[in-house]
Coordinates of C-alpha atoms and ligand atoms in Angstrom, one line a residue:
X13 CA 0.0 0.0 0.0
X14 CA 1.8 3.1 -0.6
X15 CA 1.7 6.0 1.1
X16 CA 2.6 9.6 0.3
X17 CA 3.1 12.7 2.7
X18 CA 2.3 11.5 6.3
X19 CA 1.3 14.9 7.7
X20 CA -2.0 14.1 10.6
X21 CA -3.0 11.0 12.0
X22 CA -6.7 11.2 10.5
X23 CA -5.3 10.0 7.2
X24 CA -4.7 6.7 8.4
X25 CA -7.3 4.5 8.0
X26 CA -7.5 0.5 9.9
X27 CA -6.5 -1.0 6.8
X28 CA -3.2 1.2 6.4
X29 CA -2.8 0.8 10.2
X30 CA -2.7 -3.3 10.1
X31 CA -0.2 -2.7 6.7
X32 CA 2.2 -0.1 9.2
X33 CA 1.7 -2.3 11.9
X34 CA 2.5 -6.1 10.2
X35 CA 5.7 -4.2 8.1
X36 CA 6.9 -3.0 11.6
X37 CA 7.0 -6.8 13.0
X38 CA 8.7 -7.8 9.6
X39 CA 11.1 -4.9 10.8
X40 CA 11.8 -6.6 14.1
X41 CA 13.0 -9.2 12.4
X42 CA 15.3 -7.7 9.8
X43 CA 16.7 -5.8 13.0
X44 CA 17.8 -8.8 14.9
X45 CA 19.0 -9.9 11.2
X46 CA 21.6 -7.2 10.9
X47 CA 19.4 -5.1 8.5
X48 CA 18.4 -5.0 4.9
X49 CA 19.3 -3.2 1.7
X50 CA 16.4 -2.4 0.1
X51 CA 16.4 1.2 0.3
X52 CA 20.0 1.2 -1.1
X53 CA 20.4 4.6 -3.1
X54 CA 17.4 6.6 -1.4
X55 CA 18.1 9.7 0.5
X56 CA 16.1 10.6 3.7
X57 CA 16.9 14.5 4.5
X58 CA 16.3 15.4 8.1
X59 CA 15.2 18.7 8.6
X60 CA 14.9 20.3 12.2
X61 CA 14.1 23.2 13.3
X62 CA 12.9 21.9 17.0
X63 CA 15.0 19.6 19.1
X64 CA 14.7 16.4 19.1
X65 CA 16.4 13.0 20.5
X66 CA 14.3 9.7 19.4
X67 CA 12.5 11.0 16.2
X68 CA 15.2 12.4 14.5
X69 CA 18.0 9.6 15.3
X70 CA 15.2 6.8 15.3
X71 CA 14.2 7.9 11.7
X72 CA 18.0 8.6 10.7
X73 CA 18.5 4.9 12.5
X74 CA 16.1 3.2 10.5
X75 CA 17.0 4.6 7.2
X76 CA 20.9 3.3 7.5
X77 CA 19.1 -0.2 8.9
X78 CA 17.1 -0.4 5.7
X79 CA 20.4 0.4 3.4
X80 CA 19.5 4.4 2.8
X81 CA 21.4 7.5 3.1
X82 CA 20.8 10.4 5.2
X83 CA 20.9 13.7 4.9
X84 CA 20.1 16.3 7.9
X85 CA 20.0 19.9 9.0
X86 CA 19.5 19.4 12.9
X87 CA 18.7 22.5 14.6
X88 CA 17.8 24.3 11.2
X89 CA 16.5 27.3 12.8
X90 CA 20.1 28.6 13.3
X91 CA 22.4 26.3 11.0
X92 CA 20.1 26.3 7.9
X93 CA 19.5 29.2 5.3
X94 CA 16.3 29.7 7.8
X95 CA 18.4 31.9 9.7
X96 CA 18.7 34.0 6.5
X97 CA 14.7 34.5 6.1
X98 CA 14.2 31.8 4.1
X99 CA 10.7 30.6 3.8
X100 CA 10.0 27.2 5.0
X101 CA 8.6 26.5 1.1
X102 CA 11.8 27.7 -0.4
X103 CA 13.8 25.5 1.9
X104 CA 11.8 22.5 0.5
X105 CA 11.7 23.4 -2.7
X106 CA 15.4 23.2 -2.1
X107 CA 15.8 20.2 -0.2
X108 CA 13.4 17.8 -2.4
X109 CA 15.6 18.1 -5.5
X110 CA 18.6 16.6 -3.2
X111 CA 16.2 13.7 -1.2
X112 CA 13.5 11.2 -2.1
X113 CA 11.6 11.8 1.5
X114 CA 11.8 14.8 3.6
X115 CA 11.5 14.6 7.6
X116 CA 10.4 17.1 9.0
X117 CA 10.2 18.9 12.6
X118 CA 8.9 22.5 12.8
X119 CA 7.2 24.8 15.4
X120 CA 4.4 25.6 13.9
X121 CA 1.2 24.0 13.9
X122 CA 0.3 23.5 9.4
X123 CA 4.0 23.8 8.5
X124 CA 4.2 20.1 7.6
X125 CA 1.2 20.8 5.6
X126 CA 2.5 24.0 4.1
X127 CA 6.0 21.9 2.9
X128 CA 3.8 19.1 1.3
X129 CA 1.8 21.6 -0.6
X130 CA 4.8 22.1 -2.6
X131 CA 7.3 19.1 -2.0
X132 CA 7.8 16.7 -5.1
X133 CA 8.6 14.3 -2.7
X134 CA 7.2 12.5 0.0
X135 CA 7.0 15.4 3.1
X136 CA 6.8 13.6 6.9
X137 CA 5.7 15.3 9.8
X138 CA 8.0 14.5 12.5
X139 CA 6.2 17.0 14.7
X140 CA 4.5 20.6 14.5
X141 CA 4.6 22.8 17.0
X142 CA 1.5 22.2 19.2
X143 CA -0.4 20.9 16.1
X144 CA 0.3 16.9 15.4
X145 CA 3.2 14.4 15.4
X146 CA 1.5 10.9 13.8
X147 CA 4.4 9.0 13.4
X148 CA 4.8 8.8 17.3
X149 CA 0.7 7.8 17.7
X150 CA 1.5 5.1 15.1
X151 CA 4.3 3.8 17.5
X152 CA 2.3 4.5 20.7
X153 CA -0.8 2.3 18.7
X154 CA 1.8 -0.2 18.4
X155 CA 3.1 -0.5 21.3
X156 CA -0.3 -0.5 23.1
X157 CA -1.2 -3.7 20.6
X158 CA 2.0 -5.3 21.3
X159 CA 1.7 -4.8 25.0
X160 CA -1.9 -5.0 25.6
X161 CA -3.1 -7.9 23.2
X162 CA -6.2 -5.0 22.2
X163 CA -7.1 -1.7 21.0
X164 CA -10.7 -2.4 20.8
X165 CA -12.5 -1.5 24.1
X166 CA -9.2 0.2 25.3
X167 CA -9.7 2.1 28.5
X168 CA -6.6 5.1 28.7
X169 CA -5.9 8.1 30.9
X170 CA -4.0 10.7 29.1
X171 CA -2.0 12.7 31.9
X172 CA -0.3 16.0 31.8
X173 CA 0.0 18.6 29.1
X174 CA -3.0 17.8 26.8
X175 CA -3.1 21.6 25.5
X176 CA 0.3 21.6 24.1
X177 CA 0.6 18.0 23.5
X178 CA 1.0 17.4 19.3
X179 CA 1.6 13.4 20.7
X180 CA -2.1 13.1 22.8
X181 CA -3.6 14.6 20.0
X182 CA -2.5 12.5 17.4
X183 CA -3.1 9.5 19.3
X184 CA -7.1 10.7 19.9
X185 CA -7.6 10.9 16.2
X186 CA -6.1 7.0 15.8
X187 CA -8.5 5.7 18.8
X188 CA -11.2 7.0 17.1
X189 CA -11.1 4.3 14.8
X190 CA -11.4 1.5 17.2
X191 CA -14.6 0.5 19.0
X192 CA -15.6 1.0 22.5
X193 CA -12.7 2.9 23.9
X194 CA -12.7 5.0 26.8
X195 CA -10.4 8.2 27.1
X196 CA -9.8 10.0 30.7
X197 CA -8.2 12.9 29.9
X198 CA -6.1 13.9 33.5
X199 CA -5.0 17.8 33.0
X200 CA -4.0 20.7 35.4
X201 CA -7.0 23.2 34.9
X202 CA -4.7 25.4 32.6
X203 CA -3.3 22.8 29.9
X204 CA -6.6 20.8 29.4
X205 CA -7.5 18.9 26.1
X206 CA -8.5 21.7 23.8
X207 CA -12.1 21.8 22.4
X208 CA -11.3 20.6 18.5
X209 CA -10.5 17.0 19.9
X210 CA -13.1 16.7 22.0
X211 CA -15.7 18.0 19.1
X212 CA -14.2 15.2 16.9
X213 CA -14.3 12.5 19.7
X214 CA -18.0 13.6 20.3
X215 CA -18.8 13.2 16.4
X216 CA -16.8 9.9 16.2
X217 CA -19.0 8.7 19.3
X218 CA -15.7 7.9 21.5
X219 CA -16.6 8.1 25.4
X220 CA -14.3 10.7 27.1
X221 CA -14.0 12.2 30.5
X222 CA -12.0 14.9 32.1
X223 CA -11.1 14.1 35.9
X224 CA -8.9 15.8 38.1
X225 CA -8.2 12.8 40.5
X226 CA -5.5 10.7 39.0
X227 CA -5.8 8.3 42.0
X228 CA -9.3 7.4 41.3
X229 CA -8.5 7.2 37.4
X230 CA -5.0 4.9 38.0
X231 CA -6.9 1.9 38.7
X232 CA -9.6 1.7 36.3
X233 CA -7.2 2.3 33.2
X234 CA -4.8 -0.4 30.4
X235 CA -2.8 2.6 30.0
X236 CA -1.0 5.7 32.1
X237 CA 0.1 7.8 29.3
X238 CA 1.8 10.4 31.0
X239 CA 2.9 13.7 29.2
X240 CA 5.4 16.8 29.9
X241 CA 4.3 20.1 30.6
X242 CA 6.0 22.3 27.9
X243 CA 7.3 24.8 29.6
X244 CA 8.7 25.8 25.8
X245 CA 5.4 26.9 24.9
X246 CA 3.9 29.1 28.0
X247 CA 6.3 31.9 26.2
X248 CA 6.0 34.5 29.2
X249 CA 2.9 32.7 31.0
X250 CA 5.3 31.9 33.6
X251 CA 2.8 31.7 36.5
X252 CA 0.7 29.0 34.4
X253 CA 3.8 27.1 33.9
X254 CA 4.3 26.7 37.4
X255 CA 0.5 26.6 38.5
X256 CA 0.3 23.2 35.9
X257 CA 3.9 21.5 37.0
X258 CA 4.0 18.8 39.5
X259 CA 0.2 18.5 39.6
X260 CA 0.2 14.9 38.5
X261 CA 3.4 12.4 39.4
X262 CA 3.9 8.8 38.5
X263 CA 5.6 7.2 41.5
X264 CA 4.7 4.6 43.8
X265 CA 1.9 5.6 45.2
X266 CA 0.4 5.3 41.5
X267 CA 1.7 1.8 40.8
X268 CA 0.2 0.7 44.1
X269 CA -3.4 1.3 42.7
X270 CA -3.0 0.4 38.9
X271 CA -3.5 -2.9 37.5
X272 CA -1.0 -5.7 37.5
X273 CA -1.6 -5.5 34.1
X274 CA -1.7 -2.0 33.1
X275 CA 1.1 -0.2 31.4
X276 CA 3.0 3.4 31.7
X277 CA 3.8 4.7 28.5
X278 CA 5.2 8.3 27.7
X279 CA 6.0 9.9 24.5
X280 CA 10.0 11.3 26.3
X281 CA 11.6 13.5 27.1
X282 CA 10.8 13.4 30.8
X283 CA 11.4 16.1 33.5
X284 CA 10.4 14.6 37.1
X285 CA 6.7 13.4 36.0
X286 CA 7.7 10.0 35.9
X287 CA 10.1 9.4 39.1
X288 CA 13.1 7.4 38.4
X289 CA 11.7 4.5 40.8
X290 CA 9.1 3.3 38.5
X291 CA 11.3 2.7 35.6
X292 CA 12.8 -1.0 37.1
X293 CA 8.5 -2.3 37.6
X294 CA 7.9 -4.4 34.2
X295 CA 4.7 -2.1 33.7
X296 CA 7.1 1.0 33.2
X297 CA 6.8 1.0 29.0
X298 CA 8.4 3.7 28.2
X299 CA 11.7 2.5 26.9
X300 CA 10.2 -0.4 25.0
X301 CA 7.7 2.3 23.4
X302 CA 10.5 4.6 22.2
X303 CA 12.1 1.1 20.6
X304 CA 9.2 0.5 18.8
X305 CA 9.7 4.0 17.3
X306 CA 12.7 2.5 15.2
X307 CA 10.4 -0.2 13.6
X308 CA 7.6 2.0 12.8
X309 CA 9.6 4.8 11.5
X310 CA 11.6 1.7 9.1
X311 CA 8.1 0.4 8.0
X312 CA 6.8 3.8 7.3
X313 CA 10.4 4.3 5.5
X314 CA 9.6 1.7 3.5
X315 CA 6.0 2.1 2.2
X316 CA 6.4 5.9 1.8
X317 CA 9.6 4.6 -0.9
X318 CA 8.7 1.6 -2.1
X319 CA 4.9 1.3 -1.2
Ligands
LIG406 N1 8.8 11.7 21.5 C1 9.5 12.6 20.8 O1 9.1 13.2 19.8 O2 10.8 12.7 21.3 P1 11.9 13.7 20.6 O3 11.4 15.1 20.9 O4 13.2 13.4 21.4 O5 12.0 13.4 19.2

């Protein structure tokens, strides 16, 4: 099935989900292989202009695993010709006569949208601004199914920064396309799930909440997906910051109440929202989630290139 821009997670449909999903396991397998060579002679540009730890090196990983070549501009805000005044639809312009697939991060919410309007090549959004980031609900999808056995009739508490989180939202568009799930969204008053997700969960019939208890939502839940509040996007709003950080923890007192066999998942980077002391209990998923990021990213590699 081929694919072209991946730019929100709405465009994914089950069909293309099972297709990302079964080329991801075949992926696991080529991995503990040594790798393949069947994107030999593509180029994958990378191009930045956010930080970023697992997208960017998962992504570049997973091109060199598959036999590709990569070419990157990390931190492009200040090293590419950005810092000149170039337009983001120059830059591609640029960039997709030198590439076959162009990767990109940005801080606005619609760039990825605004490069693929004018990209001859395949445009991925690896994150924009507040907006979307699908690739990483693909892998968090994943990594629920692997660890869960189910997405149908999933019951999940979404914790943290759900105003400013392009992962949460991404991952509400994708569970709308499975039956019977139930969404607690967990947020400091300040950073709660803004209204357009909630619309679309109403028309899609999902069944949502918003609590403010955590303890009384920990032990009803499959999944704890915790987030990071961004203190990069309060901008001067400093008191809101600090009204909306350290509201809700994962430590003990949180693994006590959830299921034996719930799971913990976060999209990284932590700050001190997930204490170190849950990381050794087997339900702590965190680390196996960000894994799964290198197989997705290689099966979306190769359907976005090969189809
Ligand atoms: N989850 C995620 O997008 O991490 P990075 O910002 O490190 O890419």
């Amino acid at each position: 099935m081929r694919l072209s821009h991946i730019i929100r997670a709405q465009q994914f449909n089950r069909d293309i989900l099972a297709e990302v999903f079964s080329t991801a396991k075949e992926m696991e397998k080529i991995v503990k292989q040594g790798g393949s060579d069947i994107l030999q002679r593509k180029i994958m540009a990378t191009v930045f202009y956010e930080p970023s730890t697992r997208t960017r090196l998962s992504f570049e990983s997973a091109m060199r695993k598959l036999g590709g070549e990569v070419i990157t501009t990390e931190n492009a805000r200040e090293f590419s010709s950005a810092a000149k005044g170039e337009a983001l639809e120059d830059t591609v312009r640029i960039v997709d006569s030198y590439a076959d697939v162009i990767v990109l991060r940005h801080y606005e919410s619609g760039a990825a949208e605004r490069a693929a309007s004018v990209s001859i090549v395949p445009i991925i959004n690896a994150g924009d601004g507040p907006g979307q980031h699908p690739t990483q609900s693909l892998l968090d999808l994943y990594t629920v199914e692997k660890e869960i056995g189910h997405l149908v009739g999933l019951a999940i508490a979404m914790v943290g920064d759900l105003a400013n989180g392009r992962t949460v939202r991404s991952l509400c568009y994708l569970l709308a396309k499975y039956n019977d799930v139930k969404i607690y969204f967990v947020a400091p008053e300040v950073v709660k799930m803004k209204e357009d997700i909630k619309d679309y969960l109403r028309e899609h019939n999902v069944s949502f909440a918003e609590e403010s208890d955590l303890k009384a939502v920990a032990p009803k839940v499959d999944v704890i997906y915790q987030t990071r509040i961004q203190k990069e996007r309060f901008g001067d709003r400093t008191e809101d910051y600090e009204k909306a950080r350290g509201q809700y923890i994962i430590d003990k007192s949180i693994l006590d109440i959830m299921r034996k066999d719930a799971i913990i998942m976060h999209p990284l980077p932590r700050v001190d929202e997930i204490r170190p002391e849950v990381d050794a209990d087997p339900r702590a998923a965190y680390f196996r989630q960000a894994k799964n990021g290198l197989y997705i990213r290689m099966a979306l590699l190769k359907m976005v290139l090969l189809g």
